[in-house]
N, CA, C and O atoms as a printed pandas DataFrame, in Angstrom:
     atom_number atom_name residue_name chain_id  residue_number  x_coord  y_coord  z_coord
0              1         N          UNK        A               1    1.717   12.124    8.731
1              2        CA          UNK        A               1    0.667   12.607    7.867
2              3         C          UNK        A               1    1.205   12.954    6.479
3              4         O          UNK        A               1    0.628   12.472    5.504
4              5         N          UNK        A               2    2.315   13.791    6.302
5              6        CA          UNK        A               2    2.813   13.866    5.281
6              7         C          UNK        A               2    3.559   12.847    4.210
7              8         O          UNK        A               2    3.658   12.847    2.983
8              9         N          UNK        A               3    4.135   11.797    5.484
9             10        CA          UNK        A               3    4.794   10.329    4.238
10            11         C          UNK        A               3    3.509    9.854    3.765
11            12         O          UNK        A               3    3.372    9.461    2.606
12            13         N          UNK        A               4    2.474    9.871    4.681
13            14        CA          UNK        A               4    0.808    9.602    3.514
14            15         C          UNK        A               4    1.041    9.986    3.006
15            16         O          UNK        A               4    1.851    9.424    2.269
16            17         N          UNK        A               5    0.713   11.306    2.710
17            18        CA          UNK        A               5    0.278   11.950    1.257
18            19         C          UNK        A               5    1.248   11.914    0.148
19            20         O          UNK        A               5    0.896   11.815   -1.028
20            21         N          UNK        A               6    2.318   11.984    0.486
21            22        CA          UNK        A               6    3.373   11.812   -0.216
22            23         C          UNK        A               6    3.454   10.069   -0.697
23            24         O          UNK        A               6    4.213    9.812   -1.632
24            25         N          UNK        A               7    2.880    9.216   -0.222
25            26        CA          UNK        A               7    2.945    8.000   -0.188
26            27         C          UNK        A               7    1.603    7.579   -1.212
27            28         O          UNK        A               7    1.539    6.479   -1.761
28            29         N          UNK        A               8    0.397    8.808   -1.388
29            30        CA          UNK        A               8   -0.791    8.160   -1.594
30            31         C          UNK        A               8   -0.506    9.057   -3.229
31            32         O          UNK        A               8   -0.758    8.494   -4.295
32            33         N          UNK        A               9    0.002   10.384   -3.167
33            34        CA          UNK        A               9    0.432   11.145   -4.452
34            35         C          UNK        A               9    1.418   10.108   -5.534
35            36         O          UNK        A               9    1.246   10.188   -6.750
36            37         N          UNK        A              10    2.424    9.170   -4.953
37            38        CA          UNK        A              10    3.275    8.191   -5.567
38            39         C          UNK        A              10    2.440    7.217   -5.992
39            40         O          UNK        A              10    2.351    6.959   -7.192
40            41         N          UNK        A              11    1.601    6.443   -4.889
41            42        CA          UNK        A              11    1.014    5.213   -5.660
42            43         C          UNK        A              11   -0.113    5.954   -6.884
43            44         O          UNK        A              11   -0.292    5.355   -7.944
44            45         N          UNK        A              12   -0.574    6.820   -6.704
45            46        CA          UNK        A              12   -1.782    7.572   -7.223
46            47         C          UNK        A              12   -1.281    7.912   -8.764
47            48         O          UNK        A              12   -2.292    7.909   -9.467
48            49         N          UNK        A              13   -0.081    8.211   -9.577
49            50        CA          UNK        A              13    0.887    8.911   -9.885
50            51         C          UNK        A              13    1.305    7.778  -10.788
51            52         O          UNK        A              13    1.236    7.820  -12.016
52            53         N          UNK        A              14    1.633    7.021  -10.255
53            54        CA          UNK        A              14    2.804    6.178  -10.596
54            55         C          UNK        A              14    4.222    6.566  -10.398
55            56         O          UNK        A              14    4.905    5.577  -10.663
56            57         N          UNK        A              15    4.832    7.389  -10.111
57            58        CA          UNK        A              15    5.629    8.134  -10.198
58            59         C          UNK        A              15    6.350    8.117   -8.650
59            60         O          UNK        A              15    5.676    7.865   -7.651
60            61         N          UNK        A              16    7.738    8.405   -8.588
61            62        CA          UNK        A              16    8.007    8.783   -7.062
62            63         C          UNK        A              16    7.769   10.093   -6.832
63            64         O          UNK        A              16    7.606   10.936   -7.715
64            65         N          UNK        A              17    7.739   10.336   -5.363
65            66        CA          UNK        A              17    7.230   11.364   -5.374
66            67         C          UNK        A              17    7.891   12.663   -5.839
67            68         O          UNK        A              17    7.349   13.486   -6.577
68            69         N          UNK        A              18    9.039   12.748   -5.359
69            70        CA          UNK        A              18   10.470   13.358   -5.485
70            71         C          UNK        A              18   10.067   13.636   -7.266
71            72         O          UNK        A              18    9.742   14.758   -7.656
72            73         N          UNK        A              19   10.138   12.669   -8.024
73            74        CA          UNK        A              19    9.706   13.220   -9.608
74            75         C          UNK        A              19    8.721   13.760   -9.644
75            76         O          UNK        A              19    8.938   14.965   -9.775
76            77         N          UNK        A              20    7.177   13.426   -9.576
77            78        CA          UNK        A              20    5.974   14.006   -9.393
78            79         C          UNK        A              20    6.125   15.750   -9.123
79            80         O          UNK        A              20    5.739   16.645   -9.875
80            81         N          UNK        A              21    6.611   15.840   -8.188
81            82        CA          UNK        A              21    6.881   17.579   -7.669
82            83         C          UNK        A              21    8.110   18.188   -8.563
83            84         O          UNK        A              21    8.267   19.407   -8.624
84            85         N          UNK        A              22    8.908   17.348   -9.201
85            86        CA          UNK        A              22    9.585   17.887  -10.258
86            87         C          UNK        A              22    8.920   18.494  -11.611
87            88         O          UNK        A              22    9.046   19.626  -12.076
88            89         N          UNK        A              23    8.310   17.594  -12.006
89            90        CA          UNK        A              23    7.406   17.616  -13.050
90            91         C          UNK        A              23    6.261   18.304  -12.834
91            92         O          UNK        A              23    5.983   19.100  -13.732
92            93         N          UNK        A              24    5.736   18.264  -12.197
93            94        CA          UNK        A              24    4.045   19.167  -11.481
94            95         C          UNK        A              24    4.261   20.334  -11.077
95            96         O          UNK        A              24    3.477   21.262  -11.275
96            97         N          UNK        A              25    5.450   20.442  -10.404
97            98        CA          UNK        A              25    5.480   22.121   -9.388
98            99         C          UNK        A              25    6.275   22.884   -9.760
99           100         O          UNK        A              25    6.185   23.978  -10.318
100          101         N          UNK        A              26    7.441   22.021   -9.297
101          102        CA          UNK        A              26    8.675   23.022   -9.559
102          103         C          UNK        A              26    8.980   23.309  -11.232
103          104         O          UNK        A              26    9.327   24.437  -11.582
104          105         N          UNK        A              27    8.815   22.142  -12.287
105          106        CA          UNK        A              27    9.200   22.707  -14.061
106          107         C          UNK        A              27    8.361   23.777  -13.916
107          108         O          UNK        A              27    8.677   24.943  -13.676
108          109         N          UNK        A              28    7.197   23.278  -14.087
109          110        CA          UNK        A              28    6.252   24.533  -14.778
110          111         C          UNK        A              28    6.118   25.691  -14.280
111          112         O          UNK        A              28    5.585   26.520  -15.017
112          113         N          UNK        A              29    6.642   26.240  -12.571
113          114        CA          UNK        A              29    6.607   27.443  -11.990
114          115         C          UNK        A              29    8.376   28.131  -12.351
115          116         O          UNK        A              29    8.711   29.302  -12.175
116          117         N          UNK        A              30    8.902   27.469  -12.661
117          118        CA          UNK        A              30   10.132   27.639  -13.002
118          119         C          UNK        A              30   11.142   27.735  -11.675
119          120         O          UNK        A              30   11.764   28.685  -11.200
120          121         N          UNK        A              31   11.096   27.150  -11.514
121          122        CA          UNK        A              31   11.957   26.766  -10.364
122          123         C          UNK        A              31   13.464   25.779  -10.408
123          124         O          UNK        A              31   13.935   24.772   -9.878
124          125         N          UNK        A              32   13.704   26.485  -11.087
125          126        CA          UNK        A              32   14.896   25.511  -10.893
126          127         C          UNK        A              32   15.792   25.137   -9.826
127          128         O          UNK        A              32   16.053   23.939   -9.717
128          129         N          UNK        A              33   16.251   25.872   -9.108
129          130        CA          UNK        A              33   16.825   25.814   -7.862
130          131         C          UNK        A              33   16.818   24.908   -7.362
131          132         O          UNK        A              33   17.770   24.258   -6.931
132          133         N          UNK        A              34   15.353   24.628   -7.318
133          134        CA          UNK        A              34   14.810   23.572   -6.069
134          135         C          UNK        A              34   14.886   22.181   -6.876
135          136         O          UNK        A              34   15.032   21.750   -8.020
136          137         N          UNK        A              35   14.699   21.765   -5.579
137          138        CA          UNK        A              35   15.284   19.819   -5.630
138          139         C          UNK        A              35   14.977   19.379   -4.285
139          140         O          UNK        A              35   14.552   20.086   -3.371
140          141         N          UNK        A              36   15.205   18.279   -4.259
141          142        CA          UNK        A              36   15.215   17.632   -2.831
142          143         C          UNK        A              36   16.534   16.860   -2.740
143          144         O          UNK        A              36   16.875   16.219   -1.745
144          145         N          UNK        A              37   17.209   16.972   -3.808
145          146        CA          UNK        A              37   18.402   15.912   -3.764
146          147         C          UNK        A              37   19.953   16.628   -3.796
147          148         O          UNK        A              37   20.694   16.912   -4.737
148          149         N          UNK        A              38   20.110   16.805   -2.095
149          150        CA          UNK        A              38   21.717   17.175   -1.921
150          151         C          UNK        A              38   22.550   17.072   -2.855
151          152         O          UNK        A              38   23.279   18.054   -2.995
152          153         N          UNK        A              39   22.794   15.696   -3.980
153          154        CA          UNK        A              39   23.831   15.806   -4.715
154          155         C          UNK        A              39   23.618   16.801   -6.039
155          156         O          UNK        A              39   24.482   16.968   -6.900
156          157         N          UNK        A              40   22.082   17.537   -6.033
157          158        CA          UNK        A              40   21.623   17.783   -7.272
158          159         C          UNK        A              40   22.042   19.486   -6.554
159          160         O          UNK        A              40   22.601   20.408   -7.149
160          161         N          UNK        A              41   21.710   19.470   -5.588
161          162        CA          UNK        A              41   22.216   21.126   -4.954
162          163         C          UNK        A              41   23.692   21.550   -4.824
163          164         O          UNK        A              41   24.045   22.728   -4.867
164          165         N          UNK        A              42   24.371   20.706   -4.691
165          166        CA          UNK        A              42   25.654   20.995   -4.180
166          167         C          UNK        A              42   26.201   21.013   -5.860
167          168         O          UNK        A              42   26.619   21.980   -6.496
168          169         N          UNK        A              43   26.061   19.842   -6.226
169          170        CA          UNK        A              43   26.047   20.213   -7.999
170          171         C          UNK        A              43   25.985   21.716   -9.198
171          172         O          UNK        A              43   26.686   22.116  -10.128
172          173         N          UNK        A              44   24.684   22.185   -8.484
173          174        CA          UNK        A              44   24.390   23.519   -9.106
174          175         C          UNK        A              44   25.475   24.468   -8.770
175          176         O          UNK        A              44   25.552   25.543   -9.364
176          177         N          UNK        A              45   26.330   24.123   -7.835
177          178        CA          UNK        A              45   27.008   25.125   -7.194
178          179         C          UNK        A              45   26.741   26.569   -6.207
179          180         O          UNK        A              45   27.536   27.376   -5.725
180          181         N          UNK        A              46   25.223   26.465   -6.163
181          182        CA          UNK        A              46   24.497   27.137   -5.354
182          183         C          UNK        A              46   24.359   26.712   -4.058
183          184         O          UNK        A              46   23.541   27.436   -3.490
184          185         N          UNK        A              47   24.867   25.723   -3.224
185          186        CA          UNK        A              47   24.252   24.905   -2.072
186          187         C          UNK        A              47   25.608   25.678   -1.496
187          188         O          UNK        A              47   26.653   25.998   -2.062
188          189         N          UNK        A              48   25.097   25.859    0.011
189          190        CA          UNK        A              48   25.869   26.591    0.945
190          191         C          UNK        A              48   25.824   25.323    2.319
191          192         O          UNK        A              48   24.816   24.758    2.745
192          193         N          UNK        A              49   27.118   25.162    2.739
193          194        CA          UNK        A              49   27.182   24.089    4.100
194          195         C          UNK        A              49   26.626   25.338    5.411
195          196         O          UNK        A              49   26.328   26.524    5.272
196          197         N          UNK        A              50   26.645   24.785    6.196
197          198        CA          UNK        A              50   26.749   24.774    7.877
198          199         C          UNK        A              50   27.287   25.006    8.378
199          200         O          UNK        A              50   28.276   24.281    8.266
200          201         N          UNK        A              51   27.475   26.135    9.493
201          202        CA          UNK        A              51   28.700   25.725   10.236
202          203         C          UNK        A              51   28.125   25.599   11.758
203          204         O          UNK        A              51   26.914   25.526   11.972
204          205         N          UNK        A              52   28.749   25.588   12.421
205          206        CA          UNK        A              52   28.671   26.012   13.528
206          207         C          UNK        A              52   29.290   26.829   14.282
207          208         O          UNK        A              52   30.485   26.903   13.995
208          209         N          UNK        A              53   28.818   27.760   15.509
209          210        CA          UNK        A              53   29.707   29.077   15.958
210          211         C          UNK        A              53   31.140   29.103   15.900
211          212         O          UNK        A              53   31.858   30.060   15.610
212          213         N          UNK        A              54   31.572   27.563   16.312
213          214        CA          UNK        A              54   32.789   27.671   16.313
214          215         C          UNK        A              54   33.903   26.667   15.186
215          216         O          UNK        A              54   34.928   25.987   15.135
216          217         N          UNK        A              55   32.752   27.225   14.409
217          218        CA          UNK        A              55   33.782   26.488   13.088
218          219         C          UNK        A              55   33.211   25.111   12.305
219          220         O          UNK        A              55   33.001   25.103   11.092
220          221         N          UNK        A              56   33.039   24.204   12.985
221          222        CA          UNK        A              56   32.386   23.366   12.459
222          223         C          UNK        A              56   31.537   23.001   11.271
223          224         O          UNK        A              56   30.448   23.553   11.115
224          225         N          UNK        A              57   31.998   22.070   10.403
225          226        CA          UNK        A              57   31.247   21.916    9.349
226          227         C          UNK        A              57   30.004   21.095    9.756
227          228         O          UNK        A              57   30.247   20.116   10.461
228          229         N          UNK        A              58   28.933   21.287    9.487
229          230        CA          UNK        A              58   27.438   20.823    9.651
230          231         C          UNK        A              58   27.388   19.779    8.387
231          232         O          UNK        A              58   27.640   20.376    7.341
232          233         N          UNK        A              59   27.173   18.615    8.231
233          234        CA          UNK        A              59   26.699   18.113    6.850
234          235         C          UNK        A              59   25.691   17.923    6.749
235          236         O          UNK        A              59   24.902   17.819    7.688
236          237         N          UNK        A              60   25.321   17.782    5.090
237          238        CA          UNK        A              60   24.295   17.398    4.722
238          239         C          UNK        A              60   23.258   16.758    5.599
239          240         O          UNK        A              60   23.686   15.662    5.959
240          241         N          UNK        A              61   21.556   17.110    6.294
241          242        CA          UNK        A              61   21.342   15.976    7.120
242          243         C          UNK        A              61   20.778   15.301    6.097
243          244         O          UNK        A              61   20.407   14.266    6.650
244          245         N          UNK        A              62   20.474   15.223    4.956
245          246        CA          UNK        A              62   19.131   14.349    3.762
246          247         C          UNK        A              62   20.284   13.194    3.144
247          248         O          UNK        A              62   21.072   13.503    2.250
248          249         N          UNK        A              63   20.263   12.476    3.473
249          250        CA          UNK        A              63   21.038   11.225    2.430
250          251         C          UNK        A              63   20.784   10.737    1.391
251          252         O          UNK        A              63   19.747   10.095    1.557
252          253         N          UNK        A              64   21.191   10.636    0.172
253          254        CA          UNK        A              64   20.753   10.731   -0.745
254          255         C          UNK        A              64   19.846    9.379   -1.104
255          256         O          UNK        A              64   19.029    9.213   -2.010
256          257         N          UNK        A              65   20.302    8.467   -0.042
257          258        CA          UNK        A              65   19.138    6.909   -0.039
258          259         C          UNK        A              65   18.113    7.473    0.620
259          260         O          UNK        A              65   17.022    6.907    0.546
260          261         N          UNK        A              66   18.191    8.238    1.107
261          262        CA          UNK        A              66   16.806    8.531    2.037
262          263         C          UNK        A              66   16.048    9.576    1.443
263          264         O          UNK        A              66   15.034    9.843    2.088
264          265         N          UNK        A              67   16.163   10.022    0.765
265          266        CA          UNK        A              67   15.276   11.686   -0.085
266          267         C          UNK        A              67   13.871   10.794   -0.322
267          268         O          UNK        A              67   12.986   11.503    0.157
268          269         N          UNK        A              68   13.400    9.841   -0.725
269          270        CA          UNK        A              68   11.828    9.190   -0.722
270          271         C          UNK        A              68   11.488    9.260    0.979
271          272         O          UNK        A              68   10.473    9.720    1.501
272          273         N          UNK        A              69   12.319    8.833    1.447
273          274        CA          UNK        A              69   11.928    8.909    2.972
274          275         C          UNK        A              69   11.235   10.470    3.363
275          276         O          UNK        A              69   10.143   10.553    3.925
276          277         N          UNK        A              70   11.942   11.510    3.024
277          278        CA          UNK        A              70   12.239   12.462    3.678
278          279         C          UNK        A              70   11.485   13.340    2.882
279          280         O          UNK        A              70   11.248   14.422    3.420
280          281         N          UNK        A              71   10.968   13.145    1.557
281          282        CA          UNK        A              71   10.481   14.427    0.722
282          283         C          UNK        A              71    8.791   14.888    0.963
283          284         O          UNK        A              71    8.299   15.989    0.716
284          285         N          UNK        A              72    8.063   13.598    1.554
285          286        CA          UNK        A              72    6.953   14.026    1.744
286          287         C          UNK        A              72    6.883   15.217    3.592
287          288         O          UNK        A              72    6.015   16.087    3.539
288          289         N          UNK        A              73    7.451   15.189    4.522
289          290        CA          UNK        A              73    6.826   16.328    5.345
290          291         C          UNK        A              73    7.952   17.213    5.008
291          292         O          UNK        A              73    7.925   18.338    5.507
292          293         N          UNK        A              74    8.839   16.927    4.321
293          294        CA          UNK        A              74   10.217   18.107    4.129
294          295         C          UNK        A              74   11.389   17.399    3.330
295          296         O          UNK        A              74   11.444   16.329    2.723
296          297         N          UNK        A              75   12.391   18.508    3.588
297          298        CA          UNK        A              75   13.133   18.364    2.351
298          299         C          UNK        A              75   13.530   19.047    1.552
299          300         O          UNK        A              75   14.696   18.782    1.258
300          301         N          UNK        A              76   12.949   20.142    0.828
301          302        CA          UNK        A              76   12.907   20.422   -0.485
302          303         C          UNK        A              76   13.987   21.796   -0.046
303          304         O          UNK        A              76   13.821   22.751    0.713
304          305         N          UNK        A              77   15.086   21.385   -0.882
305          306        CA          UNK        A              77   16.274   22.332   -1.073
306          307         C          UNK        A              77   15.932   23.525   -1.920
307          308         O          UNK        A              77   15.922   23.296   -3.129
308          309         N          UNK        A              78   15.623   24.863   -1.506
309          310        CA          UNK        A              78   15.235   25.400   -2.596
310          311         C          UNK        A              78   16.315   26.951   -2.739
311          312         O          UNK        A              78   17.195   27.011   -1.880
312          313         N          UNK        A              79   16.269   27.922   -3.573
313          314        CA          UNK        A              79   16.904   29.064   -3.195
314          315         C          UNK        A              79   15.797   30.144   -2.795
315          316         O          UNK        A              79   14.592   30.051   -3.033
316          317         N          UNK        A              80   16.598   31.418   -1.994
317          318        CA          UNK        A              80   16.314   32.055   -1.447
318          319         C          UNK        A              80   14.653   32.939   -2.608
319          320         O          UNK        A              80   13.468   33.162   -2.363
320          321         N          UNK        A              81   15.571   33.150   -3.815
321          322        CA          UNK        A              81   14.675   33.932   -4.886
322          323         C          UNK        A              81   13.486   33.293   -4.832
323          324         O          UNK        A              81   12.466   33.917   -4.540
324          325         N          UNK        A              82   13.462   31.401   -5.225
325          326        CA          UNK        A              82   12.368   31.404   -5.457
326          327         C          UNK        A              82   11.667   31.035   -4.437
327          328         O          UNK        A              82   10.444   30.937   -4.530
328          329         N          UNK        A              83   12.353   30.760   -3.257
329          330        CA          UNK        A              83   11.145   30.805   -1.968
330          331         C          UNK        A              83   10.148   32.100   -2.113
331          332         O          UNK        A              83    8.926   31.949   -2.146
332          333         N          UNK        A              84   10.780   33.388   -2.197
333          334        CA          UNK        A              84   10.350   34.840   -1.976
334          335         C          UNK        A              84    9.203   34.957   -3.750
335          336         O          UNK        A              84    8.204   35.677   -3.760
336          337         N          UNK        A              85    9.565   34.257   -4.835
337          338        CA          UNK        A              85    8.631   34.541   -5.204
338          339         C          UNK        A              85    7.396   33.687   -5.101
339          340         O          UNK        A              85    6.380   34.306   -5.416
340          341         N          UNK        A              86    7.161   32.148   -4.667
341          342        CA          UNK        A              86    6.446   31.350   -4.742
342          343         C          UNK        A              86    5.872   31.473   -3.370
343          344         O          UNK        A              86    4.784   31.996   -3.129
344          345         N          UNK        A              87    6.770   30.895   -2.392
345          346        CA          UNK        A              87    5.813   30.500   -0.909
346          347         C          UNK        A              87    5.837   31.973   -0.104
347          348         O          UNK        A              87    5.045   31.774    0.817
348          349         N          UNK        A              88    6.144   32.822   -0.021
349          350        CA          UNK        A              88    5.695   34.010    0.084
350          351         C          UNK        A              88    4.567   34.832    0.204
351          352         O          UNK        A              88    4.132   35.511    1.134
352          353         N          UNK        A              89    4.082   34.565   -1.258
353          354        CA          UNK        A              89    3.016   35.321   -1.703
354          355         C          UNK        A              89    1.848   34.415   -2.020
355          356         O          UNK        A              89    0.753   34.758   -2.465
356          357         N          UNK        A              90    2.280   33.166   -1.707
357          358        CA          UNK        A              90    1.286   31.952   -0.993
358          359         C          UNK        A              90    1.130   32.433   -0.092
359          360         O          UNK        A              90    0.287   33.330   -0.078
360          361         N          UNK        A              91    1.794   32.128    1.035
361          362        CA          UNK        A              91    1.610   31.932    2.307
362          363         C          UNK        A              91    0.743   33.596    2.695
363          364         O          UNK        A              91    0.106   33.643    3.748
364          365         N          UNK        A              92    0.778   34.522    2.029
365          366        CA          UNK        A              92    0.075   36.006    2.323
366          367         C          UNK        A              92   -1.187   35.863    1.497
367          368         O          UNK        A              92   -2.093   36.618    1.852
368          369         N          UNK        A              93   -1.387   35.258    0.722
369          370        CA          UNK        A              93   -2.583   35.037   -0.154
370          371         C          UNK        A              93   -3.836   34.167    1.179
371          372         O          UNK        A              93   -4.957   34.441    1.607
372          373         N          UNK        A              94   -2.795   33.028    1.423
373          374        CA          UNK        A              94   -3.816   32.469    2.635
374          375         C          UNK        A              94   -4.019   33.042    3.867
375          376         O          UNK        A              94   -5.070   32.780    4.452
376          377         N          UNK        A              95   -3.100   33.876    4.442
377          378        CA          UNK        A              95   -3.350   34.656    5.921
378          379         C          UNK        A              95   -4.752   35.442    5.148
379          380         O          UNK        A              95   -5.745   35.471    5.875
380          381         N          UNK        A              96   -4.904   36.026    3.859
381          382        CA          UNK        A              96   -5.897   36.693    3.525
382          383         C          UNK        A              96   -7.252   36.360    3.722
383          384         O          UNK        A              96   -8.156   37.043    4.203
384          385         N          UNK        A              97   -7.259   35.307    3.317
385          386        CA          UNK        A              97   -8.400   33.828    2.789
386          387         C          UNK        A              97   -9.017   33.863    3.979
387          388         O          UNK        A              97  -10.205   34.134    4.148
388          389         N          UNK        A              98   -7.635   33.390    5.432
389          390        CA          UNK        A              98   -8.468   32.990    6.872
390          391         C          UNK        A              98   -8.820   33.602    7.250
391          392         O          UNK        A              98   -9.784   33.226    7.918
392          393         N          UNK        A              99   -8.432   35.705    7.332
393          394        CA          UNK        A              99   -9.046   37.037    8.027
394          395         C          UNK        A              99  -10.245   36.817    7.968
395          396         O          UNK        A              99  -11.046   37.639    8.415
């Protein structure tokens, strides 16, 4: 359902989608953090690996050929701040809406 929309927002757009939500969501709310593209996170120097209990490094699962694949139901690398100020106080705005 989501590579639709993400699929129908691109042809609709012109645009991939991955740019579209650059340009539409994340510039103008100020978000910088966020991305969908591992090499653009690990870059910022903000991106934190994986481990596992016993040590193990976890990698990246998003490949950077695959981020069109992957950006419409998920994906989006973001930081902690601006999750807490954006989808937050979304996500409590709508529990409101449905009461």
């Amino acid at each position: 359902m989501f590579i639709v929309g993400a699929y129908v927002v691109s042809t609709l757009s012109g645009k991939r989608f991955v740019d579209f939500v650059n340009h539409r969501i994340f510039k103008p709310l100020g978000m910088n953090s966020s991305t969908y593209s591992t090499d653009v996170a690990i870059r910022s120097g903000r991106f934190t690996n994986t481990w596992t209990s016993f040590g193990r490094l976890i990698p990246p699962w998003i490949e950077e050929e695959y981020v069109d694949l992957v950006a419409g139901p998920g994906g989006v690398i973001s930081s902690v701040e601006e999750l807490a100020r954006h989808a937050i106080p979304s996500t409590l705005y709508y529990i409101k809406l449905t009461s």
